[in-house]
Backbone as CSV, one residue per row, in Angstrom:
resi,resn,N_x,N_y,N_z,CA_x,CA_y,CA_z,C_x,C_y,C_z
1,MET,103.308,142.676,146.544,104.127,141.610,145.981,105.530,141.698,146.571
2,ALA,106.019,140.565,147.007,107.308,140.539,147.678,108.438,140.367,146.671
3,SER,109.561,140.981,146.985,110.764,140.777,146.193,111.587,139.712,146.899
4,TYR,112.027,138.701,146.158,112.746,137.593,146.774,114.246,137.792,146.767
5,ALA,114.697,139.030,146.515,116.122,139.291,146.479,116.681,139.548,147.865
6,SER,115.873,140.041,148.793,116.406,140.416,150.099,116.629,139.198,150.988
7,ASP,117.687,139.285,151.775,118.002,138.208,152.707,116.889,138.022,153.732
8,GLU,116.262,139.128,154.137,115.190,139.056,155.134,113.999,138.269,154.593
9,THR,113.634,138.524,153.349,112.489,137.832,152.754,112.789,136.343,152.605
10,ILE,113.978,136.027,152.144,114.366,134.627,151.992,114.348,133.929,153.349
11,SER,114.907,134.568,154.349,114.921,133.987,155.699,113.501,133.775,156.218
12,ARG,112.626,134.740,155.986,111.237,134.633,156.453,110.542,133.436,155.800
13,ILE,110.726,133.282,154.512,110.068,132.184,153.790,110.588,130.837,154.295
14,VAL,111.890,130.710,154.429,112.474,129.450,154.898,112.006,129.152,156.319
15,GLU,112.052,130.132,157.204,111.632,129.919,158.594,110.149,129.603,158.699
16,THR,109.348,130.256,157.890,107.903,130.091,157.971,107.436,128.753,157.411
17,TYR,107.998,128.338,156.298,107.427,127.205,155.570,108.257,125.923,155.569
18,SER,109.527,125.966,155.926,110.367,124.779,155.731,109.877,123.554,156.497
19,SER,109.480,123.694,157.751,109.061,122.500,158.504,107.754,121.935,157.962
20,MET,106.809,122.793,157.581,105.561,122.309,157.014,105.811,121.596,155.683
21,LEU,106.639,122.184,154.828,106.926,121.571,153.529,107.669,120.254,153.706
22,LEU,108.554,120.187,154.687,109.274,118.938,154.950,108.305,117.847,155.400
23,ARG,107.388,118.181,156.306,106.394,117.182,156.740,105.539,116.730,155.565
24,LEU,105.156,117.666,154.721,104.350,117.336,153.555,105.115,116.414,152.601
25,ALA,106.369,116.730,152.341,107.190,115.886,151.463,107.390,114.500,152.082
26,CYS,107.520,114.435,153.396,107.700,113.141,154.076,106.472,112.254,153.931
27,THR,105.283,112.855,153.763,104.095,112.021,153.579,104.089,111.361,152.208
28,ARG,104.831,111.894,151.267,104.878,111.352,149.906,106.094,110.478,149.657
29,LEU,107.131,110.632,150.462,108.389,109.921,150.218,108.777,109.094,151.431
30,ASP,109.394,107.957,151.187,109.803,107.080,152.282,111.103,107.521,152.937
31,ASP,111.952,108.180,152.204,113.269,108.557,152.705,113.276,110.028,153.134
32,PRO,113.531,110.296,154.407,113.575,111.689,154.870,114.612,112.529,154.123
33,ALA,115.691,111.921,153.689,116.703,112.665,152.931,116.132,113.123,151.589
34,ASP,115.322,112.282,150.954,114.665,112.676,149.706,113.709,113.840,149.959
35,ALA,112.985,113.776,151.075,112.056,114.857,151.415,112.810,116.167,151.625
36,GLU,113.949,116.099,152.293,114.778,117.299,152.486,115.254,117.846,151.144
37,ASP,115.651,116.958,150.245,116.078,117.387,148.910,114.946,118.090,148.173
38,VAL,113.743,117.552,148.284,112.587,118.155,147.617,112.371,119.577,148.120
39,VAL,112.408,119.753,149.431,112.187,121.092,150.004,113.280,122.053,149.550
40,GLN,114.516,121.589,149.541,115.606,122.448,149.058,115.398,122.816,147.591
41,GLU,114.947,121.863,146.783,114.693,122.146,145.373,113.554,123.148,145.197
42,VAL,112.548,123.062,146.054,111.437,124.012,145.990,111.940,125.425,146.297
43,PHE,112.765,125.559,147.325,113.303,126.886,147.658,114.232,127.386,146.557
44,LEU,115.004,126.485,145.969,115.874,126.871,144.865,115.040,127.352,143.675
45,LYS,113.954,126.642,143.394,113.072,127.051,142.305,112.455,128.423,142.594
46,LEU,112.115,128.660,143.844,111.575,129.959,144.242,112.588,131.066,143.963
47,LEU,113.840,130.804,144.297,114.888,131.808,144.104,115.219,132.029,142.633
48,THR,115.179,130.957,141.838,115.555,131.109,140.430,114.389,131.586,139.565
49,ALA,113.175,131.106,139.847,112.016,131.502,139.042,111.485,132.871,139.460
50,ARG,111.657,133.210,140.727,111.188,134.477,141.293,109.749,134.810,140.892
51,PRO,108.813,133.909,141.228,107.413,134.178,140.879,106.862,135.351,141.683
52,SER,105.851,136.009,141.147,105.176,137.095,141.857,103.933,136.523,142.516
53,PHE,103.706,136.891,143.760,102.563,136.401,144.505,101.647,137.565,144.868
54,ARG,100.339,137.318,144.793,99.361,138.344,145.154,99.404,138.650,146.640
55,ASP,99.570,137.581,147.439,99.565,137.734,148.891,100.238,136.514,149.515
56,SER,100.238,136.455,150.847,100.917,135.343,151.528,100.214,134.011,151.283
57,GLU,98.895,134.021,151.097,98.182,132.779,150.802,98.585,132.226,149.439
58,HIS,98.752,133.098,148.469,99.192,132.679,147.139,100.611,132.114,147.223
59,GLU,101.452,132.755,148.008,102.821,132.289,148.223,102.816,130.884,148.822
60,LYS,102.008,130.686,149.878,101.923,129.391,150.548,101.389,128.320,149.600
61,ALA,100.363,128.659,148.831,99.783,127.702,147.891,100.814,127.272,146.847
62,TRP,101.589,128.219,146.346,102.626,127.898,145.358,103.655,126.942,145.963
63,LEU,104.080,127.229,147.177,105.079,126.377,147.835,104.540,124.960,148.057
64,ILE,103.301,124.842,148.490,102.708,123.528,148.747,102.545,122.752,147.443
65,ARG,101.986,123.394,146.421,101.799,122.692,145.141,103.137,122.272,144.538
66,THR,104.122,123.153,144.610,105.438,122.837,144.055,106.071,121.669,144.814
67,THR,105.913,121.638,146.122,106.444,120.537,146.932,105.759,119.223,146.574
68,LEU,104.437,119.242,146.465,103.703,118.019,146.112,104.103,117.512,144.733
69,HIS,104.226,118.431,143.769,104.606,118.014,142.417,106.016,117.431,142.386
70,ARG,106.949,118.091,143.049,108.332,117.606,143.035,108.453,116.265,143.747
71,ALA,107.739,116.112,144.870,107.771,114.832,145.586,107.172,113.718,144.722
72,SER,106.106,114.021,144.005,105.507,113.022,143.118,106.454,112.652,141.985
73,ASP,107.121,113.660,141.433,108.094,113.387,140.372,109.189,112.454,140.870
74,LEU,109.700,112.749,142.055,110.776,111.935,142.622,110.289,110.516,142.902
75,ARG,109.094,110.407,143.412,108.531,109.095,143.739,108.336,108.245,142.482
76,ARG,107.929,108.885,141.396,107.679,108.164,140.151,108.949,107.831,139.385
77,SER,110.011,108.541,139.681,111.209,108.366,138.858,111.707,106.922,138.905
78,ALA,112.052,106.443,137.751,112.508,105.058,137.637,113.944,104.916,138.123
79,ALA,114.666,106.006,138.167,116.083,105.954,138.533,116.246,106.078,140.044
80,ARG,115.623,105.183,140.788,115.772,105.194,142.246,117.120,104.586,142.608
81,ARG,117.736,105.170,143.578,119.046,104.666,144.000,118.888,103.430,144.874
82,ASN,119.875,102.589,144.846,119.892,101.419,145.717,120.331,101.850,147.100
83,VAL,119.667,101.304,148.106,119.967,101.651,149.488,120.671,100.477,150.150
84,PRO,121.775,100.743,150.858,122.444,99.659,151.579,121.496,99.021,152.601
85,LEU,121.668,97.742,152.857,120.793,96.993,153.746,120.711,97.633,155.135
86,GLU,121.837,98.106,155.670,121.839,98.714,157.003,120.953,99.962,157.033
87,GLU,121.048,100.779,155.966,120.254,102.003,155.889,118.770,101.671,155.796
88,ALA,118.426,100.668,155.022,117.034,100.258,154.870,116.475,99.758,156.202
89,ALA,117.272,99.025,156.950,116.832,98.516,158.244,116.594,99.659,159.224
90,GLN,117.480,100.660,159.216,117.309,101.822,160.101,116.043,102.584,159.740
91,ALA,115.801,102.779,158.472,114.615,103.514,158.023,113.348,102.765,158.427
92,ALA,113.360,101.449,158.258,112.190,100.656,158.619,111.939,100.716,160.124
93,ALA,112.989,100.673,160.910,112.836,100.731,162.361,112.289,102.084,162.809
94,SER,112.744,103.163,162.173,112.285,104.487,162.578,110.840,104.730,162.184
95,GLN,110.351,104.025,161.162,108.981,104.221,160.710,108.014,103.204,161.307
96,ALA,108.524,102.200,161.983,107.668,101.131,162.483,106.629,101.634,163.469
97,GLY,106.915,102.696,164.206,105.995,103.213,165.212,104.832,103.986,164.635
98,SER,104.797,104.224,163.379,103.749,105.058,162.811,102.962,104.325,161.734
99,GLU,102.101,103.430,162.167,101.282,102.660,161.237,100.346,103.575,160.455
100,LEU,99.792,104.576,161.118,98.868,105.491,160.460,99.579,106.313,159.392
101,LEU,100.756,106.842,159.724,101.504,107.636,158.747,101.882,106.782,157.540
102,THR,102.249,105.545,157.773,102.567,104.630,156.680,101.339,104.418,155.796
103,ALA,100.183,104.280,156.423,98.946,104.099,155.651,98.620,105.357,154.851
104,VAL,98.820,106.529,155.446,98.584,107.786,154.726,99.516,107.870,153.525
105,ARG,100.768,107.478,153.695,101.737,107.496,152.591,101.339,106.554,151.464
106,ALA,100.643,105.480,151.811,100.266,104.488,150.808,99.097,104.946,149.940
107,LEU,98.408,105.979,150.369,97.266,106.482,149.598,97.740,107.187,148.330
108,PRO,96.887,107.222,147.304,97.216,108.038,146.130,97.367,109.504,146.540
109,GLU,98.186,110.239,145.808,98.530,111.613,146.183,97.340,112.527,146.470
110,PRO,96.288,112.541,145.651,95.197,113.475,145.950,94.596,113.262,147.347
111,TYR,94.540,112.011,147.791,93.982,111.713,149.103,94.988,111.997,150.218
112,SER,96.221,111.565,150.041,97.210,111.767,151.112,97.503,113.248,151.316
113,ALA,97.510,114.028,150.231,97.794,115.465,150.364,96.728,116.158,151.192
114,VAL,95.435,115.903,150.886,94.390,116.596,151.646,94.320,116.077,153.080
115,ILE,94.538,114.795,153.281,94.531,114.262,154.648,95.662,114.875,155.454
116,HIS,96.844,114.972,154.850,97.968,115.578,155.561,97.663,117.043,155.897
117,LEU,97.222,117.807,154.926,96.956,119.227,155.162,95.837,119.430,156.188
118,TYR,94.836,118.570,156.174,93.697,118.707,157.082,94.057,118.271,158.505
119,TYR,94.601,117.063,158.646,94.840,116.516,159.981,96.186,116.890,160.578
120,TYR,97.237,116.912,159.775,98.564,117.162,160.319,98.902,118.649,160.358
121,GLU,98.400,119.420,159.388,98.710,120.856,159.341,97.567,121.718,159.864
122,GLY,96.381,121.150,160.020,95.264,121.871,160.618,94.532,122.850,159.711
123,TYR,94.647,122.691,158.413,93.939,123.578,157.490,92.482,123.146,157.361
124,SER,91.609,124.117,157.108,90.196,123.811,156.861,90.035,123.362,155.408
125,ILE,88.862,122.832,155.104,88.587,122.392,153.737,88.693,123.572,152.774
126,LYS,88.147,124.720,153.164,88.222,125.911,152.302,89.669,126.330,152.066
127,GLU,90.483,126.290,153.132,91.891,126.669,152.996,92.641,125.703,152.082
128,ILE,92.369,124.418,152.226,93.028,123.414,151.378,92.626,123.627,149.923
129,ALA,91.348,123.901,149.701,90.870,124.145,148.341,91.622,125.313,147.718
130,LYS,91.803,126.354,148.493,92.516,127.539,148.009,93.993,127.215,147.740
131,LEU,94.599,126.471,148.654,96.013,126.126,148.519,96.279,125.241,147.306
132,LEU,95.381,124.280,147.065,95.592,123.333,145.973,94.945,123.777,144.664
133,GLY,94.140,124.827,144.731,93.498,125.327,143.524,92.407,124.409,142.995
134,VAL,91.685,123.761,143.913,90.566,122.906,143.529,89.328,123.362,144.298
135,PRO,88.117,123.031,143.824,86.902,123.423,144.548,86.818,122.752,145.919
136,ALA,86.211,123.441,146.889,86.059,122.899,148.244,85.320,121.561,148.254
137,PRO,84.255,121.376,147.449,83.608,120.053,147.444,84.553,118.932,147.003
138,THR,85.487,119.242,146.129,86.474,118.244,145.702,87.352,117.846,146.879
139,VAL,87.764,118.827,147.674,88.575,118.539,148.862,87.785,117.663,149.824
140,GLY,86.513,118.000,150.041,85.659,117.196,150.922,85.525,115.769,150.434
141,THR,85.341,115.607,149.141,85.240,114.267,148.548,86.542,113.501,148.724
142,ARG,87.668,114.171,148.471,88.967,113.511,148.633,89.204,113.112,150.079
143,LEU,88.795,113.963,151.018,88.933,113.620,152.437,88.095,112.382,152.765
144,ALA,86.845,112.370,152.321,85.966,111.237,152.614,86.507,109.953,151.992
145,ARG,86.914,110.026,150.744,87.445,108.832,150.071,88.780,108.402,150.681
146,GLY,89.589,109.373,151.049,90.868,109.058,151.687,90.668,108.381,153.030
147,ARG,89.714,108.880,153.822,89.412,108.251,155.119,88.948,106.812,154.924
148,GLU,88.074,106.613,153.936,87.571,105.262,153.669,88.712,104.332,153.255
149,ARG,89.585,104.811,152.405,90.741,103.990,151.997,91.642,103.699,153.191
150,LEU,91.828,104.700,154.067,92.626,104.473,155.274,91.996,103.400,156.144
151,ARG,90.674,103.464,156.334,89.987,102.439,157.131,90.246,101.044,156.559
152,ARG,90.115,100.927,155.231,90.322,99.607,154.598,91.769,99.160,154.770
153,LEU,92.727,100.091,154.550,94.136,99.734,154.699,94.439,99.268,156.119
154,LEU,93.936,99.994,157.099,94.231,99.665,158.483,93.527,98.368,158.914
155,LYS,92.340,98.100,158.371,91.651,96.837,158.666,92.416,95.672,158.065
156,GLU,92.973,95.854,156.839,93.758,94.799,156.210,94.978,94.481,157.049
157,ASP,95.590,95.530,157.620,96.780,95.310,158.454,96.439,94.561,159.727
158,ASP,95.244,94.786,160.278,94.842,94.112,161.515,94.431,92.652,161.262
159,ALA,93.994,92.376,160.058,93.497,91.028,159.745,94.601,90.020,159.648
Protein backbone atom coordinates (compact mmCIF):
# COMPACT_ATOMS: atom_id res chain seq x y z
CA MET A 1 0.00 0.00 0.00
CA ALA A 2 1.38 3.34 -1.04
CA SER A 3 1.62 6.39 1.17
CA TYR A 4 0.46 9.51 -0.65
CA ALA A 5 2.45 11.88 1.53
CA SER A 6 5.72 11.68 -0.41
CA ASP A 7 6.45 14.04 -3.25
CA GLU A 8 7.77 11.13 -5.32
CA THR A 9 4.52 9.18 -5.04
CA ILE A 10 2.42 12.21 -5.89
CA SER A 11 4.62 12.99 -8.89
CA ARG A 12 4.43 9.37 -10.08
CA ILE A 13 0.63 9.31 -9.90
CA VAL A 14 0.25 12.63 -11.72
CA GLU A 15 2.77 11.68 -14.43
CA THR A 16 1.32 8.21 -14.89
CA TYR A 17 -2.38 8.97 -14.98
CA SER A 18 -3.02 12.65 -15.75
CA SER A 19 -3.12 12.40 -19.56
CA MET A 20 -5.32 9.30 -19.53
CA LEU A 21 -7.72 10.84 -17.01
CA LEU A 22 -7.84 14.07 -19.01
CA ARG A 23 -8.73 12.18 -22.21
CA LEU A 24 -11.38 10.25 -20.30
CA ALA A 25 -12.88 13.43 -18.84
CA CYS A 26 -12.85 15.03 -22.31
CA THR A 27 -15.05 12.22 -23.61
CA ARG A 28 -17.71 13.20 -21.06
CA LEU A 29 -17.39 16.99 -21.19
CA ASP A 30 -17.51 19.46 -24.07
CA ASP A 31 -15.16 22.00 -22.53
CA PRO A 32 -11.49 20.98 -22.16
CA ALA A 33 -11.16 23.43 -19.26
CA ASP A 34 -13.92 21.57 -17.41
CA ALA A 35 -12.11 18.29 -18.08
CA GLU A 36 -8.90 19.76 -16.65
CA ASP A 37 -10.82 20.90 -13.57
CA VAL A 38 -12.23 17.41 -13.11
CA VAL A 39 -8.77 15.83 -13.22
CA GLN A 40 -7.43 18.38 -10.74
CA GLU A 41 -10.37 17.67 -8.43
CA VAL A 42 -9.69 13.94 -8.66
CA PHE A 43 -6.06 14.45 -7.65
CA LEU A 44 -7.13 16.79 -4.86
CA LYS A 45 -9.58 14.16 -3.62
CA LEU A 46 -6.78 11.60 -3.71
CA LEU A 47 -4.59 13.85 -1.57
CA THR A 48 -7.31 14.75 0.93
CA ALA A 49 -9.06 11.36 1.22
CA ARG A 50 -5.79 9.38 1.12
CA PRO A 51 -7.43 6.06 0.21
CA SER A 52 -5.49 2.82 0.63
CA PHE A 53 -5.00 0.73 -2.49
CA ARG A 54 -4.24 -2.99 -2.68
CA ASP A 55 -2.10 -2.55 -5.78
CA SER A 56 -1.55 -0.33 -8.82
CA GLU A 57 -4.62 -1.76 -10.59
CA HIS A 58 -6.82 -0.80 -7.64
CA GLU A 59 -5.24 2.67 -7.68
CA LYS A 60 -5.94 3.05 -11.42
CA ALA A 61 -9.51 1.80 -11.05
CA TRP A 62 -10.19 4.31 -8.26
CA LEU A 63 -8.82 7.17 -10.35
CA ILE A 64 -10.88 6.19 -13.42
CA ARG A 65 -14.13 5.71 -11.48
CA THR A 66 -13.63 8.96 -9.58
CA THR A 67 -12.97 10.83 -12.85
CA LEU A 68 -16.07 9.37 -14.52
CA HIS A 69 -18.25 10.20 -11.51
CA ARG A 70 -16.97 13.76 -11.19
CA ALA A 71 -17.33 14.39 -14.93
CA SER A 72 -20.90 13.08 -14.81
CA ASP A 73 -21.68 15.28 -11.83
CA LEU A 74 -20.35 18.33 -13.65
CA ARG A 75 -22.22 17.46 -16.82
CA ARG A 76 -25.51 17.07 -14.95
CA SER A 77 -25.14 20.20 -12.89
CA ALA A 78 -27.80 22.75 -13.62
CA ALA A 79 -25.50 25.63 -12.76
CA ARG A 80 -23.63 25.66 -16.08
CA ARG A 81 -21.82 28.86 -16.80
CA ASN A 82 -22.62 30.98 -19.82
CA VAL A 83 -19.92 30.95 -22.47
CA PRO A 84 -19.12 34.03 -24.55
CA LEU A 85 -20.00 33.63 -28.24
CA GLU A 86 -16.34 33.88 -29.34
CA GLU A 87 -15.33 31.07 -26.95
CA ALA A 88 -18.19 28.86 -28.14
CA ALA A 89 -17.19 29.40 -31.77
CA GLN A 90 -13.56 28.47 -31.02
CA ALA A 91 -14.62 25.31 -29.18
CA ALA A 92 -16.92 24.29 -32.03
CA ALA A 93 -14.17 24.85 -34.60
CA SER A 94 -11.65 22.79 -32.63
CA GLN A 95 -14.09 19.89 -32.31
CA ALA A 96 -15.41 19.98 -35.87
CA GLY A 97 -12.70 17.59 -37.11
CA SER A 98 -13.74 14.79 -34.82
CA GLU A 99 -17.17 13.53 -35.78
CA LEU A 100 -16.51 10.16 -34.15
CA LEU A 101 -15.38 11.67 -30.84
CA THR A 102 -18.48 13.88 -30.83
CA ALA A 103 -20.64 10.81 -31.38
CA VAL A 104 -18.86 8.95 -28.56
CA ARG A 105 -19.51 11.94 -26.27
CA ALA A 106 -23.19 11.84 -27.17
CA LEU A 107 -23.57 8.29 -25.89
CA PRO A 108 -24.84 7.60 -22.37
CA GLU A 109 -21.97 7.31 -19.88
CA PRO A 110 -21.89 3.51 -19.50
CA TYR A 111 -21.36 3.13 -23.25
CA SER A 112 -18.99 6.05 -23.83
CA ALA A 113 -16.79 5.05 -20.87
CA VAL A 114 -16.22 1.49 -22.08
CA ILE A 115 -15.76 2.58 -25.69
CA HIS A 116 -13.20 5.17 -24.63
CA LEU A 117 -11.30 2.74 -22.40
CA TYR A 118 -11.38 -0.01 -25.04
CA TYR A 119 -10.58 1.93 -28.22
CA TYR A 120 -8.77 5.06 -27.05
CA GLU A 121 -6.87 3.66 -24.04
CA GLY A 122 -6.39 0.10 -25.33
CA TYR A 123 -7.72 -1.81 -22.33
CA SER A 124 -9.14 -5.31 -22.75
CA ILE A 125 -12.68 -6.19 -21.72
CA LYS A 126 -11.36 -7.98 -18.62
CA GLU A 127 -9.25 -4.95 -17.67
CA ILE A 128 -12.19 -2.57 -18.12
CA ALA A 129 -14.38 -4.84 -16.00
CA LYS A 130 -11.79 -4.75 -13.25
CA LEU A 131 -11.33 -0.98 -13.52
CA LEU A 132 -15.05 -0.21 -13.43
CA GLY A 133 -15.97 -2.94 -10.97
CA VAL A 134 -18.52 -4.61 -13.25
CA PRO A 135 -18.62 -8.16 -14.71
CA ALA A 136 -16.77 -8.71 -18.01
CA PRO A 137 -19.99 -9.76 -19.82
CA THR A 138 -21.50 -6.41 -18.83
CA VAL A 139 -18.55 -4.61 -20.43
CA GLY A 140 -18.99 -6.71 -23.58
CA THR A 141 -22.69 -5.88 -23.70
CA ARG A 142 -21.99 -2.18 -23.19
CA LEU A 143 -19.40 -2.25 -25.97
CA ALA A 144 -21.81 -3.97 -28.37
CA ARG A 145 -24.68 -1.63 -27.52
CA GLY A 146 -22.40 1.40 -27.65
CA ARG A 147 -21.11 0.41 -31.10
CA GLU A 148 -24.67 -0.03 -32.34
CA ARG A 149 -25.67 3.38 -30.99
CA LEU A 150 -22.58 4.90 -32.62
CA ARG A 151 -23.54 3.34 -35.96
CA ARG A 152 -27.05 4.81 -35.70
CA LEU A 153 -25.72 8.23 -34.64
CA LEU A 154 -23.22 8.35 -37.48
CA LYS A 155 -25.81 7.17 -40.04
CA GLU A 156 -28.18 9.93 -38.87
CA ASP A 157 -25.41 12.47 -39.40
CA ASP A 158 -24.78 11.20 -42.94
CA ALA A 159 -28.47 11.25 -43.86
